[in-house]
Structures are given as structure tokens and as C-alpha cells.
């Protein structure tokens, strides 16, 4: 009887209840996801109108767009939580002042680095394996405007994406079944970093397109999905959205620095 009670207790506390999952209503979780997912695409379309006749370098334009779009979208999701659940917002903000947040974040960051290293080793025999279109775009825009790109990569994107896919989608789907929420959010997180044009045949019309490009895009997908799963697990296991935000930020910061070390 004691063993059964102990097992039940362990099962109940494996995923501690997070502040956001406990205190945000379901409709607000879906709203966070909608703003971060669909809203980001809409903002990109709106902002891009201002550069239709621009003579600026395309990579510089993309840098400005990424900075602007991620800044506005991140501000919107933060304000949603602040104005609709101010006490919840303040509780989450307090997490960033606690040392254990950064200890957990370093752990998930380290796990992501090891994971990507293992994946790269497995793909080593594949001669055409390399960065996917998402990463190539990040490299190009970072080289075009390093000071501008630091903020969306290291601050805006981690904040926005964690509130969108972890506090939003993951909590909405997995309010009670955290594992299901982790898996679903990880899959969508991976797919938003995936270039569908290479698979749907759109890119086949572009000069220099090869089938290897499409295969390479697919080979990169597991890395993003597994990274999303690690971030989701870190959030669920610690009960702190701050853990996944800081861990995500460190991972993006590493990508930013790697651009100049390559």
C-alpha cells in the first residue's frame, strides 16, 4: 500500500504545475498561440509593404523586417498577459530574478548543444548536409546587420516563441496531459522553421534548385522538433516559463556568435 501511494505521489508531481498553465484561462492560451503564429505572418505581410519599392539590400531589408515584426509581436503577447493577468505576469517576472532559473536554463541549453552535435555526427557521411533555408536566412541577415539582428535572435524570438508554443499551444493542448502538449508544440515548433517550398515543388522553378536541397531541409527538421521537445520538457519539468525562455535565448545566442566564427 505504501509503495502504491508513493508511486501515485511521484506520478502527480513529475510535472509541477506552472504558473501560466494554472492561472491562464484556455481562451487566453489559444490567443497567445494565435498571435504568435498567425499574427507573426500577418505582421510580416504588413511591414513588407513598406519595402516594396526599396533599393536597399534584400538581406538588410529582411533584418529590419525581422527586428520590427518580432519586436511588435513579442510586445503584444507580453501585454496580453500583463493587462489580462497582471499578478500572473509579475509572478513569472520574479522567476528571472532567481538563480535556479539560470541553472535550469543552462541545463536545457547544454542538452540542446549535445543533441545537435549528435545529429551532426550522424549526418556526417551525407555530403550535401548543411544548414537549412531558415538557418541560411539567419546567417545572411545577421551578416547584413549584426547589431539589429542581435535583439530578435537573443531576446524577441525566444520570448515570443516560448509564450506562443509553450505557454500558448503546449498549455492549451496539454493542460492536464503535459507529455501530449510537449509533443504537439515540438512538432509545430519544428515545422515553423521548415521551408515548405522545397517540398511542395515551388522552389523547383528557382535557378540552382536541386533535390538535395529538399532532402537537406527534411534532414534538418528533426533537430528543430527535438529542440522544441527539450524546451517544452524543461518548461513542464521546472514549471517555469523563464527556464525555456532563457534556454532558448542561449541557444539562439550561440547561433548568433557562430555566424562570426565560421
PDB file of N, CA and C in Angstrom, residues 89-151:
ATOM      1  N   UNK A  89       1.610  37.689 -14.456  1.00  0.00           N
ATOM      2  CA  UNK A  89       2.769  38.260 -15.136  1.00  0.00           C
ATOM      3  C   UNK A  89       3.884  38.577 -14.140  1.00  0.00           C
ATOM      4  N   UNK A  90       3.527  39.190 -13.017  1.00  0.00           N
ATOM      5  CA  UNK A  90       4.522  39.574 -12.015  1.00  0.00           C
ATOM      6  C   UNK A  90       5.180  38.355 -11.374  1.00  0.00           C
ATOM      7  N   UNK A  91       4.405  37.291 -11.200  1.00  0.00           N
ATOM      8  CA  UNK A  91       4.966  36.051 -10.651  1.00  0.00           C
ATOM      9  C   UNK A  91       6.009  35.468 -11.606  1.00  0.00           C
ATOM     10  N   UNK A  92       5.681  35.461 -12.897  1.00  0.00           N
ATOM     11  CA  UNK A  92       6.623  34.935 -13.905  1.00  0.00           C
ATOM     12  C   UNK A  92       7.858  35.817 -14.005  1.00  0.00           C
ATOM     13  N   UNK A  93       7.655  37.119 -13.907  1.00  0.00           N
ATOM     14  CA  UNK A  93       8.767  38.064 -13.968  1.00  0.00           C
ATOM     15  C   UNK A  93       9.736  37.832 -12.813  1.00  0.00           C
ATOM     16  N   UNK A  94       9.198  37.469 -11.669  1.00  0.00           N
ATOM     17  CA  UNK A  94      10.030  37.221 -10.490  1.00  0.00           C
ATOM     18  C   UNK A  94      10.964  36.032 -10.700  1.00  0.00           C
ATOM     19  N   UNK A  95      10.541  35.089 -11.538  1.00  0.00           N
ATOM     20  CA  UNK A  95      11.371  33.912 -11.810  1.00  0.00           C
ATOM     21  C   UNK A  95      12.737  34.303 -12.376  1.00  0.00           C
ATOM     22  N   UNK A  96      12.776  35.408 -13.134  1.00  0.00           N
ATOM     23  CA  UNK A  96      14.030  35.836 -13.772  1.00  0.00           C
ATOM     24  C   UNK A  96      15.028  36.413 -12.772  1.00  0.00           C
ATOM     25  N   UNK A  97      14.589  36.635 -11.545  1.00  0.00           N
ATOM     26  CA  UNK A  97      15.494  37.143 -10.516  1.00  0.00           C
ATOM     27  C   UNK A  97      16.068  36.006  -9.662  1.00  0.00           C
ATOM     28  N   UNK A  98      15.641  34.784  -9.937  1.00  0.00           N
ATOM     29  CA  UNK A  98      16.052  33.636  -9.134  1.00  0.00           C
ATOM     30  C   UNK A  98      17.147  32.839  -9.831  1.00  0.00           C
ATOM     31  N   UNK A  99      18.177  32.508  -9.078  1.00  0.00           N
ATOM     32  CA  UNK A  99      19.356  31.840  -9.631  1.00  0.00           C
ATOM     33  C   UNK A  99      19.016  30.478 -10.233  1.00  0.00           C
ATOM     34  N   UNK A 100      18.071  29.750  -9.636  1.00  0.00           N
ATOM     35  CA  UNK A 100      17.749  28.417 -10.129  1.00  0.00           C
ATOM     36  C   UNK A 100      17.208  28.444 -11.562  1.00  0.00           C
ATOM     37  N   UNK A 101      16.582  29.543 -11.952  1.00  0.00           N
ATOM     38  CA  UNK A 101      16.100  29.675 -13.327  1.00  0.00           C
ATOM     39  C   UNK A 101      17.246  29.518 -14.316  1.00  0.00           C
ATOM     40  N   UNK A 102      18.362  30.152 -14.020  1.00  0.00           N
ATOM     41  CA  UNK A 102      19.501  30.137 -14.935  1.00  0.00           C
ATOM     42  C   UNK A 102      20.251  28.803 -14.866  1.00  0.00           C
ATOM     43  N   UNK A 103      20.188  28.151 -13.714  1.00  0.00           N
ATOM     44  CA  UNK A 103      20.760  26.813 -13.619  1.00  0.00           C
ATOM     45  C   UNK A 103      19.998  25.833 -14.495  1.00  0.00           C
ATOM     46  N   UNK A 104      18.658  25.873 -14.424  1.00  0.00           N
ATOM     47  CA  UNK A 104      17.812  25.024 -15.268  1.00  0.00           C
ATOM     48  C   UNK A 104      18.022  25.361 -16.745  1.00  0.00           C
ATOM     49  N   UNK A 105      18.112  26.658 -17.042  1.00  0.00           N
ATOM     50  CA  UNK A 105      18.269  27.099 -18.432  1.00  0.00           C
ATOM     51  C   UNK A 105      19.590  26.613 -19.020  1.00  0.00           C
ATOM     52  N   UNK A 106      20.650  26.666 -18.234  1.00  0.00           N
ATOM     53  CA  UNK A 106      21.955  26.171 -18.695  1.00  0.00           C
ATOM     54  C   UNK A 106      21.900  24.670 -18.972  1.00  0.00           C
ATOM     55  N   UNK A 107      21.126  23.959 -18.161  1.00  0.00           N
ATOM     56  CA  UNK A 107      20.988  22.516 -18.345  1.00  0.00           C
ATOM     57  C   UNK A 107      20.298  22.192 -19.667  1.00  0.00           C
ATOM     58  N   UNK A 108      19.197  22.878 -19.963  1.00  0.00           N
ATOM     59  CA  UNK A 108      18.475  22.605 -21.219  1.00  0.00           C
ATOM     60  C   UNK A 108      19.286  23.099 -22.420  1.00  0.00           C
ATOM     61  N   UNK A 109      19.993  24.193 -22.248  1.00  0.00           N
ATOM     62  CA  UNK A 109      20.870  24.682 -23.318  1.00  0.00           C
ATOM     63  C   UNK A 109      21.967  23.660 -23.619  1.00  0.00           C
ATOM     64  N   UNK A 110      22.567  23.120 -22.576  1.00  0.00           N
ATOM     65  CA  UNK A 110      23.601  22.105 -22.752  1.00  0.00           C
ATOM     66  C   UNK A 110      23.055  20.865 -23.456  1.00  0.00           C
ATOM     67  N   UNK A 111      21.842  20.472 -23.088  1.00  0.00           N
ATOM     68  CA  UNK A 111      21.203  19.310 -23.719  1.00  0.00           C
ATOM     69  C   UNK A 111      20.964  19.571 -25.205  1.00  0.00           C
ATOM     70  N   UNK A 112      20.566  20.788 -25.555  1.00  0.00           N
ATOM     71  CA  UNK A 112      20.323  21.133 -26.961  1.00  0.00           C
ATOM     72  C   UNK A 112      21.624  21.123 -27.758  1.00  0.00           C
ATOM     73  N   UNK A 113      22.695  21.598 -27.156  1.00  0.00           N
ATOM     74  CA  UNK A 113      24.004  21.597 -27.830  1.00  0.00           C
ATOM     75  C   UNK A 113      24.461  20.159 -28.094  1.00  0.00           C
ATOM     76  N   UNK A 114      24.331  19.307 -27.083  1.00  0.00           N
ATOM     77  CA  UNK A 114      24.733  17.901 -27.230  1.00  0.00           C
ATOM     78  C   UNK A 114      23.870  17.215 -28.284  1.00  0.00           C
ATOM     79  N   UNK A 115      22.573  17.473 -28.248  1.00  0.00           N
ATOM     80  CA  UNK A 115      21.647  16.878 -29.211  1.00  0.00           C
ATOM     81  C   UNK A 115      22.036  17.239 -30.641  1.00  0.00           C
ATOM     82  N   UNK A 116      22.280  18.515 -30.890  1.00  0.00           N
ATOM     83  CA  UNK A 116      22.639  18.953 -32.243  1.00  0.00           C
ATOM     84  C   UNK A 116      24.006  18.412 -32.668  1.00  0.00           C
ATOM     85  N   UNK A 117      24.893  18.249 -31.721  1.00  0.00           N
ATOM     86  CA  UNK A 117      26.207  17.681 -32.021  1.00  0.00           C
ATOM     87  C   UNK A 117      26.067  16.225 -32.467  1.00  0.00           C
ATOM     88  N   UNK A 118      25.227  15.475 -31.763  1.00  0.00           N
ATOM     89  CA  UNK A 118      24.993  14.068 -32.113  1.00  0.00           C
ATOM     90  C   UNK A 118      24.346  13.950 -33.490  1.00  0.00           C
ATOM     91  N   UNK A 119      23.368  14.811 -33.761  1.00  0.00           N
ATOM     92  CA  UNK A 119      22.694  14.789 -35.061  1.00  0.00           C
ATOM     93  C   UNK A 119      23.685  15.101 -36.180  1.00  0.00           C
ATOM     94  N   UNK A 120      24.547  16.077 -35.963  1.00  0.00           N
ATOM     95  CA  UNK A 120      25.554  16.423 -36.969  1.00  0.00           C
ATOM     96  C   UNK A 120      26.513  15.269 -37.218  1.00  0.00           C
ATOM     97  N   UNK A 121      26.850  14.533 -36.164  1.00  0.00           N
ATOM     98  CA  UNK A 121      27.723  13.365 -36.316  1.00  0.00           C
ATOM     99  C   UNK A 121      27.033  12.281 -37.147  1.00  0.00           C
ATOM    100  N   UNK A 122      25.763  12.067 -36.894  1.00  0.00           N
ATOM    101  CA  UNK A 122      25.009  11.047 -37.637  1.00  0.00           C
ATOM    102  C   UNK A 122      24.899  11.400 -39.119  1.00  0.00           C
ATOM    103  N   UNK A 123      24.813  12.692 -39.408  1.00  0.00           N
ATOM    104  CA  UNK A 123      24.662  13.132 -40.795  1.00  0.00           C
ATOM    105  C   UNK A 123      25.998  13.365 -41.492  1.00  0.00           C
ATOM    106  N   UNK A 124      27.088  13.163 -40.788  1.00  0.00           N
ATOM    107  CA  UNK A 124      28.420  13.444 -41.332  1.00  0.00           C
ATOM    108  C   UNK A 124      28.693  12.744 -42.666  1.00  0.00           C
ATOM    109  N   UNK A 125      28.241  11.481 -42.845  1.00  0.00           N
ATOM    110  CA  UNK A 125      28.509  10.788 -44.133  1.00  0.00           C
ATOM    111  C   UNK A 125      27.729  11.368 -45.317  1.00  0.00           C
ATOM    112  N   UNK A 126      26.742  12.221 -45.064  1.00  0.00           N
ATOM    113  CA  UNK A 126      25.923  12.781 -46.138  1.00  0.00           C
ATOM    114  C   UNK A 126      26.621  14.032 -46.678  1.00  0.00           C
ATOM    115  N   UNK A 127      27.129  13.983 -47.907  1.00  0.00           N
ATOM    116  CA  UNK A 127      27.974  15.080 -48.420  1.00  0.00           C
ATOM    117  C   UNK A 127      27.261  16.417 -48.572  1.00  0.00           C
ATOM    118  N   UNK A 128      25.960  16.414 -48.848  1.00  0.00           N
ATOM    119  CA  UNK A 128      25.259  17.672 -49.094  1.00  0.00           C
ATOM    120  C   UNK A 128      24.553  18.221 -47.854  1.00  0.00           C
ATOM    121  N   UNK A 129      24.713  17.549 -46.704  1.00  0.00           N
ATOM    122  CA  UNK A 129      24.039  18.021 -45.491  1.00  0.00           C
ATOM    123  C   UNK A 129      24.652  19.338 -45.015  1.00  0.00           C
ATOM    124  N   UNK A 130      23.776  20.281 -44.639  1.00  0.00           N
ATOM    125  CA  UNK A 130      24.233  21.566 -44.128  1.00  0.00           C
ATOM    126  C   UNK A 130      23.074  22.343 -43.537  1.00  0.00           C
ATOM    127  N   UNK A 131      23.243  23.642 -43.394  1.00  0.00           N
ATOM    128  CA  UNK A 131      22.175  24.478 -42.841  1.00  0.00           C
ATOM    129  C   UNK A 131      20.942  24.437 -43.741  1.00  0.00           C
ATOM    130  N   UNK A 132      19.763  24.480 -43.111  1.00  0.00           N
ATOM    131  CA  UNK A 132      18.538  24.566 -43.907  1.00  0.00           C
ATOM    132  C   UNK A 132      18.292  26.019 -44.296  1.00  0.00           C
ATOM    133  N   UNK A 133      17.210  26.263 -45.028  1.00  0.00           N
ATOM    134  CA  UNK A 133      16.931  27.615 -45.522  1.00  0.00           C
ATOM    135  C   UNK A 133      16.724  28.616 -44.390  1.00  0.00           C
ATOM    136  N   UNK A 134      16.107  28.157 -43.285  1.00  0.00           N
ATOM    137  CA  UNK A 134      15.882  29.044 -42.145  1.00  0.00           C
ATOM    138  C   UNK A 134      17.207  29.538 -41.574  1.00  0.00           C
ATOM    139  N   UNK A 135      18.141  28.614 -41.370  1.00  0.00           N
ATOM    140  CA  UNK A 135      19.427  28.986 -40.796  1.00  0.00           C
ATOM    141  C   UNK A 135      20.257  29.817 -41.769  1.00  0.00           C
ATOM    142  N   UNK A 136      20.179  29.493 -43.052  1.00  0.00           N
ATOM    143  CA  UNK A 136      20.903  30.280 -44.046  1.00  0.00           C
ATOM    144  C   UNK A 136      20.392  31.719 -44.076  1.00  0.00           C
ATOM    145  N   UNK A 137      19.067  31.867 -43.904  1.00  0.00           N
ATOM    146  CA  UNK A 137      18.477  33.199 -43.862  1.00  0.00           C
ATOM    147  C   UNK A 137      18.956  33.968 -42.639  1.00  0.00           C
ATOM    148  N   UNK A 138      19.043  33.271 -41.501  1.00  0.00           N
ATOM    149  CA  UNK A 138      19.531  33.897 -40.266  1.00  0.00           C
ATOM    150  C   UNK A 138      20.971  34.368 -40.442  1.00  0.00           C
ATOM    151  N   UNK A 139      21.792  33.540 -41.064  1.00  0.00           N
ATOM    152  CA  UNK A 139      23.197  33.890 -41.292  1.00  0.00           C
ATOM    153  C   UNK A 139      23.298  35.125 -42.190  1.00  0.00           C
ATOM    154  N   UNK A 140      22.528  35.123 -43.286  1.00  0.00           N
ATOM    155  CA  UNK A 140      22.589  36.232 -44.243  1.00  0.00           C
ATOM    156  C   UNK A 140      22.126  37.544 -43.618  1.00  0.00           C
ATOM    157  N   UNK A 141      21.025  37.496 -42.872  1.00  0.00           N
ATOM    158  CA  UNK A 141      20.506  38.722 -42.254  1.00  0.00           C
ATOM    159  C   UNK A 141      21.400  39.201 -41.118  1.00  0.00           C
ATOM    160  N   UNK A 142      22.011  38.263 -40.410  1.00  0.00           N
ATOM    161  CA  UNK A 142      22.926  38.639 -39.323  1.00  0.00           C
ATOM    162  C   UNK A 142      24.172  39.315 -39.870  1.00  0.00           C
ATOM    163  N   UNK A 143      24.702  38.790 -40.961  1.00  0.00           N
ATOM    164  CA  UNK A 143      25.876  39.395 -41.579  1.00  0.00           C
ATOM    165  C   UNK A 143      25.550  40.784 -42.125  1.00  0.00           C
ATOM    166  N   UNK A 144      24.308  40.968 -42.565  1.00  0.00           N
ATOM    167  CA  UNK A 144      23.904  42.259 -43.136  1.00  0.00           C
ATOM    168  C   UNK A 144      23.749  43.333 -42.065  1.00  0.00           C
ATOM    169  N   UNK A 145      23.242  42.932 -40.887  1.00  0.00           N
ATOM    170  CA  UNK A 145      23.009  43.913 -39.813  1.00  0.00           C
ATOM    171  C   UNK A 145      23.158  43.236 -38.453  1.00  0.00           C
ATOM    172  N   UNK A 146      24.390  42.979 -38.018  1.00  0.00           N
ATOM    173  CA  UNK A 146      24.620  42.247 -36.763  1.00  0.00           C
ATOM    174  C   UNK A 146      23.978  42.899 -35.539  1.00  0.00           C
ATOM    175  N   UNK A 147      24.125  44.213 -35.403  1.00  0.00           N
ATOM    176  CA  UNK A 147      23.591  44.904 -34.230  1.00  0.00           C
ATOM    177  C   UNK A 147      22.073  44.823 -34.187  1.00  0.00           C
ATOM    178  N   UNK A 148      21.464  44.882 -35.349  1.00  0.00           N
ATOM    179  CA  UNK A 148      20.000  44.821 -35.439  1.00  0.00           C
ATOM    180  C   UNK A 148      19.485  43.417 -35.153  1.00  0.00           C
ATOM    181  N   UNK A 149      20.184  42.408 -35.654  1.00  0.00           N
ATOM    182  CA  UNK A 149      19.719  41.026 -35.541  1.00  0.00           C
ATOM    183  C   UNK A 149      19.939  40.431 -34.156  1.00  0.00           C
ATOM    184  N   UNK A 150      20.822  41.018 -33.367  1.00  0.00           N
ATOM    185  CA  UNK A 150      21.060  40.502 -32.023  1.00  0.00           C
ATOM    186  C   UNK A 150      19.772  40.469 -31.207  1.00  0.00           C
ATOM    187  N   UNK A 151      18.984  41.503 -31.305  1.00  0.00           N
ATOM    188  CA  UNK A 151      17.787  41.626 -30.459  1.00  0.00           C
ATOM    189  C   UNK A 151      16.692  40.614 -30.806  1.00  0.00           C
TER     190      UNK A 151
END
